[in-house]
PDB file of C-alpha atoms in Angstrom:
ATOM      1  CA  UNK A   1      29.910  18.103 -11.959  1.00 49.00           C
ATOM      2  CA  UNK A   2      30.366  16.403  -8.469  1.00 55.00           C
ATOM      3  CA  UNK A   3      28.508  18.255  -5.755  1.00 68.00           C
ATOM      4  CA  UNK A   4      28.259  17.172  -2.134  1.00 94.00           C
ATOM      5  CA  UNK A   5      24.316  17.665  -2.303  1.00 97.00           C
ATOM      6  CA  UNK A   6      21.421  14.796  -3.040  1.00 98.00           C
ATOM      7  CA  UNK A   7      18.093  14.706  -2.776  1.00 98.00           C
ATOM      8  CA  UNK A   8      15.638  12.312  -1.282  1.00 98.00           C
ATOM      9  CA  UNK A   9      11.840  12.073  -0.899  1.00 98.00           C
ATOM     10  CA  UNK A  10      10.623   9.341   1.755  1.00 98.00           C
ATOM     11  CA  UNK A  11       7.879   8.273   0.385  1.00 98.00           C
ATOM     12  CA  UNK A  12       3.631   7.906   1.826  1.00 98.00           C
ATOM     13  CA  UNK A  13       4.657   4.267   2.410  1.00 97.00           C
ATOM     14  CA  UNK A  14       7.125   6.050   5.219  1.00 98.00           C
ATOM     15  CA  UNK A  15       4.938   8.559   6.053  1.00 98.00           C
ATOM     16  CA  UNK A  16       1.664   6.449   6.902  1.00 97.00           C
ATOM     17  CA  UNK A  17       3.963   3.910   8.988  1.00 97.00           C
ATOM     18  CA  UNK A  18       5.125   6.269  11.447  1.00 98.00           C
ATOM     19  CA  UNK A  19       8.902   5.872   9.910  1.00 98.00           C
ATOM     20  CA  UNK A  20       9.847   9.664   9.239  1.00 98.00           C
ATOM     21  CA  UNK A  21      11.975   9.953  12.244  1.00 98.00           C
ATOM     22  CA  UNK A  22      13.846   6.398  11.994  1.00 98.00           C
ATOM     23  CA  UNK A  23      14.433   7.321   8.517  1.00 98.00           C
ATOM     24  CA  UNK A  24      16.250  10.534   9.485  1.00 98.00           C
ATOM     25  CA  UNK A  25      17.658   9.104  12.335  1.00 98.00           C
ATOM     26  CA  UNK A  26      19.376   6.272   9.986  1.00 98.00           C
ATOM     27  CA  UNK A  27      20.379   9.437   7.318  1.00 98.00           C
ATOM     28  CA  UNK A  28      21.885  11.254   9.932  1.00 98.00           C
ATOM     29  CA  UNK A  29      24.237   8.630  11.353  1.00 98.00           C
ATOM     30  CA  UNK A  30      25.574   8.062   8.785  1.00 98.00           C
ATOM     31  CA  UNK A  31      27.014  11.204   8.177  1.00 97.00           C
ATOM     32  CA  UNK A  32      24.427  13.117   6.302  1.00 98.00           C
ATOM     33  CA  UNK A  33      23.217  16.884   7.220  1.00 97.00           C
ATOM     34  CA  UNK A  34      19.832  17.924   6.321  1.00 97.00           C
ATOM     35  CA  UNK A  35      20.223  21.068   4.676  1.00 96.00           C
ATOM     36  CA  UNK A  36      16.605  21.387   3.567  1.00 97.00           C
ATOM     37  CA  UNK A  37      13.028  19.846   4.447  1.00 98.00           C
ATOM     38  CA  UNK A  38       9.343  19.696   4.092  1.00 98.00           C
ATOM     39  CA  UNK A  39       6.601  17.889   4.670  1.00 98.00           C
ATOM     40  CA  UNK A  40       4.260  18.157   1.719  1.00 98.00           C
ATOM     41  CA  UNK A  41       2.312  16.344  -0.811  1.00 97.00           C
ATOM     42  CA  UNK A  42       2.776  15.701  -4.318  1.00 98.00           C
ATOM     43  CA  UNK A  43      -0.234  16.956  -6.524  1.00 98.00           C
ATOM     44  CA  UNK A  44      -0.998  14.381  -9.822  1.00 98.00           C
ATOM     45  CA  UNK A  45       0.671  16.990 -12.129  1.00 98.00           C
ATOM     46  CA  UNK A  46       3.624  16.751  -9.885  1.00 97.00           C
ATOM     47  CA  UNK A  47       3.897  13.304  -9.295  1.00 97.00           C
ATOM     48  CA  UNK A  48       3.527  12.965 -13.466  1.00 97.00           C
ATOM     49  CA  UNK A  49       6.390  16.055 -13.966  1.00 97.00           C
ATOM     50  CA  UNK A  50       8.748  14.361 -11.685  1.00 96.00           C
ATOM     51  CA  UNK A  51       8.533  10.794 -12.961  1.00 95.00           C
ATOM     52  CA  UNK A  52       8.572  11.947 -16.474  1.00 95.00           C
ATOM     53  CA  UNK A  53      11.503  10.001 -17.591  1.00 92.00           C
ATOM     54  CA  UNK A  54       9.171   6.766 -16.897  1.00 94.00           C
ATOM     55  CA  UNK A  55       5.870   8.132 -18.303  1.00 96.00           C
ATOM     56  CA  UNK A  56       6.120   5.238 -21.057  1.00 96.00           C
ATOM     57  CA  UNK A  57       6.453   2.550 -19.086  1.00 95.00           C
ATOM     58  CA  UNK A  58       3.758  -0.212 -18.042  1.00 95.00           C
ATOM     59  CA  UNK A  59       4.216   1.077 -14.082  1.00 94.00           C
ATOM     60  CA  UNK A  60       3.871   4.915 -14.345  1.00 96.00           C
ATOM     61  CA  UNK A  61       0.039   5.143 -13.456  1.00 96.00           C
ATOM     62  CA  UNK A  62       0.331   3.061 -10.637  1.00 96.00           C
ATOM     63  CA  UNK A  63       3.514   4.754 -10.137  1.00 96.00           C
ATOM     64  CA  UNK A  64       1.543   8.541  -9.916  1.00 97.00           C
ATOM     65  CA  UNK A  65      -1.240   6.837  -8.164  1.00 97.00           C
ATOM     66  CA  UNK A  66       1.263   5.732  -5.089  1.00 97.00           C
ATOM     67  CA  UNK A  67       3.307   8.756  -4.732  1.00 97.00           C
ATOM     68  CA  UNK A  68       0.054  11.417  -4.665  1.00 98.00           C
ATOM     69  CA  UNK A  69      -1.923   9.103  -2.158  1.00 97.00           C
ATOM     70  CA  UNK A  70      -0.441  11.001   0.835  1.00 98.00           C
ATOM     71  CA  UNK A  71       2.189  13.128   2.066  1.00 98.00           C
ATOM     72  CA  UNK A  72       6.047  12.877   1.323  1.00 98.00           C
ATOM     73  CA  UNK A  73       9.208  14.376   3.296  1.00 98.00           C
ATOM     74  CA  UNK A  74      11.088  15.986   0.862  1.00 98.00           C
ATOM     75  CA  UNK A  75      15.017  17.039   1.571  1.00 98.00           C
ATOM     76  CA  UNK A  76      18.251  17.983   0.336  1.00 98.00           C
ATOM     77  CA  UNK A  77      20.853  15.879   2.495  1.00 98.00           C
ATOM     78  CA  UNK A  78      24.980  17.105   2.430  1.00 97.00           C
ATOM     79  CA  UNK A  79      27.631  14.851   2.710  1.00 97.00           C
ATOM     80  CA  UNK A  80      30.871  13.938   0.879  1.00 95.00           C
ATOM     81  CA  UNK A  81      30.220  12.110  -1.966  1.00 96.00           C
ATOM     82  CA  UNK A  82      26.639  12.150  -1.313  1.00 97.00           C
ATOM     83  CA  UNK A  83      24.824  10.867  -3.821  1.00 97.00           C
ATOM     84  CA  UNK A  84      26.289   7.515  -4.329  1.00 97.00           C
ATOM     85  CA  UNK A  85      26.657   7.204  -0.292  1.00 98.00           C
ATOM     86  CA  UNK A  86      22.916   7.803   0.104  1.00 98.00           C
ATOM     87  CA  UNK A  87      22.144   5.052  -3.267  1.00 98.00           C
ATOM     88  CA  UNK A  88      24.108   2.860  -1.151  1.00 98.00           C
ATOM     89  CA  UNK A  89      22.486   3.544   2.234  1.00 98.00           C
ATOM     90  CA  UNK A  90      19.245   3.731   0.791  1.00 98.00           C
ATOM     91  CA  UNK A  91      19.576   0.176  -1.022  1.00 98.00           C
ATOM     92  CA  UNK A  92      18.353  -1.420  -3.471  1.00 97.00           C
ATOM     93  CA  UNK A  93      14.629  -0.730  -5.834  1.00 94.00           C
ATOM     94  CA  UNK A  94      13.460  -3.780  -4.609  1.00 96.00           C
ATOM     95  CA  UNK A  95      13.734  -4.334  -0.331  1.00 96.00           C
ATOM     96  CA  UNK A  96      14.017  -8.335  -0.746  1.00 95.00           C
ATOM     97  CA  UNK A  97      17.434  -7.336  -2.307  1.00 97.00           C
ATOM     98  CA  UNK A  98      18.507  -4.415  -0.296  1.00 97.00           C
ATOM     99  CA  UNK A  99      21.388  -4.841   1.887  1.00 97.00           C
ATOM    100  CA  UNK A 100      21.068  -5.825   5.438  1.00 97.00           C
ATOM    101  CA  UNK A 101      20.569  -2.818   6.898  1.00 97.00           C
ATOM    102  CA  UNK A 102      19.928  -0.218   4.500  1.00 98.00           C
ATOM    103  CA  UNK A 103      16.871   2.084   4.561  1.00 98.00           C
ATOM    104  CA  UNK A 104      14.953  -0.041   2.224  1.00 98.00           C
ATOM    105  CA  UNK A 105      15.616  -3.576   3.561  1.00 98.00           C
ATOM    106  CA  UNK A 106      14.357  -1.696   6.980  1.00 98.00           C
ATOM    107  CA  UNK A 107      11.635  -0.286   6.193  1.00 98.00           C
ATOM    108  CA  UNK A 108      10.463  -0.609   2.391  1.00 97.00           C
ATOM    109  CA  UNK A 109       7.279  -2.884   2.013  1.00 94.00           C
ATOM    110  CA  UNK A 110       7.800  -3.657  -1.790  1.00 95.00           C
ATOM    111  CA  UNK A 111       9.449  -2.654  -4.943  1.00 93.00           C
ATOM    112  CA  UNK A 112       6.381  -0.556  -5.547  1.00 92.00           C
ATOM    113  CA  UNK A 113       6.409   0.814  -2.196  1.00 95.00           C
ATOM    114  CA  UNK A 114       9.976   1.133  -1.608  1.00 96.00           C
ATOM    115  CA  UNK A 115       9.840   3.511   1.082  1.00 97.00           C
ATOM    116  CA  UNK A 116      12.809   6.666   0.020  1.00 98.00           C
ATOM    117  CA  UNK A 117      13.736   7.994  -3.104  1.00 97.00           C
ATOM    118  CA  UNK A 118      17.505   9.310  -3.552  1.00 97.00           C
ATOM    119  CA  UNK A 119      19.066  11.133  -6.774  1.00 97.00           C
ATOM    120  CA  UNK A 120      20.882   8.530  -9.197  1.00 96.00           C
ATOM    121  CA  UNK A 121      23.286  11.417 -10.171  1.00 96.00           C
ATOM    122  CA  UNK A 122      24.608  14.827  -9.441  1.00 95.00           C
ATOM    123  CA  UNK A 123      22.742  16.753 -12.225  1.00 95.00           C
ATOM    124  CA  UNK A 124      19.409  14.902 -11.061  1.00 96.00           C
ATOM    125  CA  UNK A 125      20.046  15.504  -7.825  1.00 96.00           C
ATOM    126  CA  UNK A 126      20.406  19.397  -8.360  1.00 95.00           C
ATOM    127  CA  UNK A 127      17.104  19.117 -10.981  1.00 96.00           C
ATOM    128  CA  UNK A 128      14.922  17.152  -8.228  1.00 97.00           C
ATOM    129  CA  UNK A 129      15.741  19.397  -5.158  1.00 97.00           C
ATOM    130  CA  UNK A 130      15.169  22.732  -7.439  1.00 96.00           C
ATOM    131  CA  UNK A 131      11.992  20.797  -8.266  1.00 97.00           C
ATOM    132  CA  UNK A 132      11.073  20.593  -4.674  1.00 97.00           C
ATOM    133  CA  UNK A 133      12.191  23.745  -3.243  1.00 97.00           C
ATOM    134  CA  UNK A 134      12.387  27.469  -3.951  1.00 94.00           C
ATOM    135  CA  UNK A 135      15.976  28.892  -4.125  1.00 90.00           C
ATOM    136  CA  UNK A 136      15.243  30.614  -0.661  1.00 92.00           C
ATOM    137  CA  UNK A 137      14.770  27.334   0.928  1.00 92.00           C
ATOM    138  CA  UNK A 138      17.974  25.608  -0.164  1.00 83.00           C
ATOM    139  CA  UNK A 139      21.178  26.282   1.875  1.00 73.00           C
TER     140      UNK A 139
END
């Protein structure tokens, strides 16, 4: 199923370096509407629930540890083809191979601290914004 919808979280890395509003800024020239967003901050059980589909691998406790250490913007961004547009705005895991330009090569500090997170597909894109936010708050 191709929607028009993905999800992104920018991450505490983001947060704690004063980079929310670049971030957005960046997201929304270049074509993306914010349809829904919060500030907020992952608990450990989220953090684990979310990133269950790495639980077994060497990096997940650090992994947790990072992404509950402070708050997170969470939204659901619309566009055309939006997930892969945002995957290639966003750039790649690891900043010292992101694109010139692109969110992480801007403003990610590692491939642990990466900055943004944005939905590989359509399905988890749907799955990670109901995740985030209530059916009242998605538009």
């Amino acid at each position: 199923m191709v929607t028009n919808k993905t999800f992104t979280m920018l991450k505490p890395d983001s947060v704690e370096n004063g980079n929310i509003g670049a971030i957005l800024e960046k997201i929304t020239t270049s074509g993306f509407r914010i349809d829904a967003m919060k500030l907020t901050q992952l608990t450990t059980a989220d953090a684990k629930a979310f990133y269950v589909v790495h639980k077994d691998r060497p990096f997940f406790d650090d992994l947790v540890e990072y992404m509950t250490r402070g708050p997170i913007v969470a939204a659901i961004l619309e566009k055309e083809n939006a997930v892969q547009d945002f995957r290639t705005l966003i750039g790649a895991t690891n900043p010292s191979e992101a694109a010139e330009g692109t969110i992480r090569n801007m403003f990610a500090e590692s491939i642990s601290q990466n900055a943004v997170h944005g939905s590989d597909s359509d399905n988890n894109a749907a799955v990670e914004s109901a995740f985030h936010f209530s059916e009242r708050e998605m538009f």
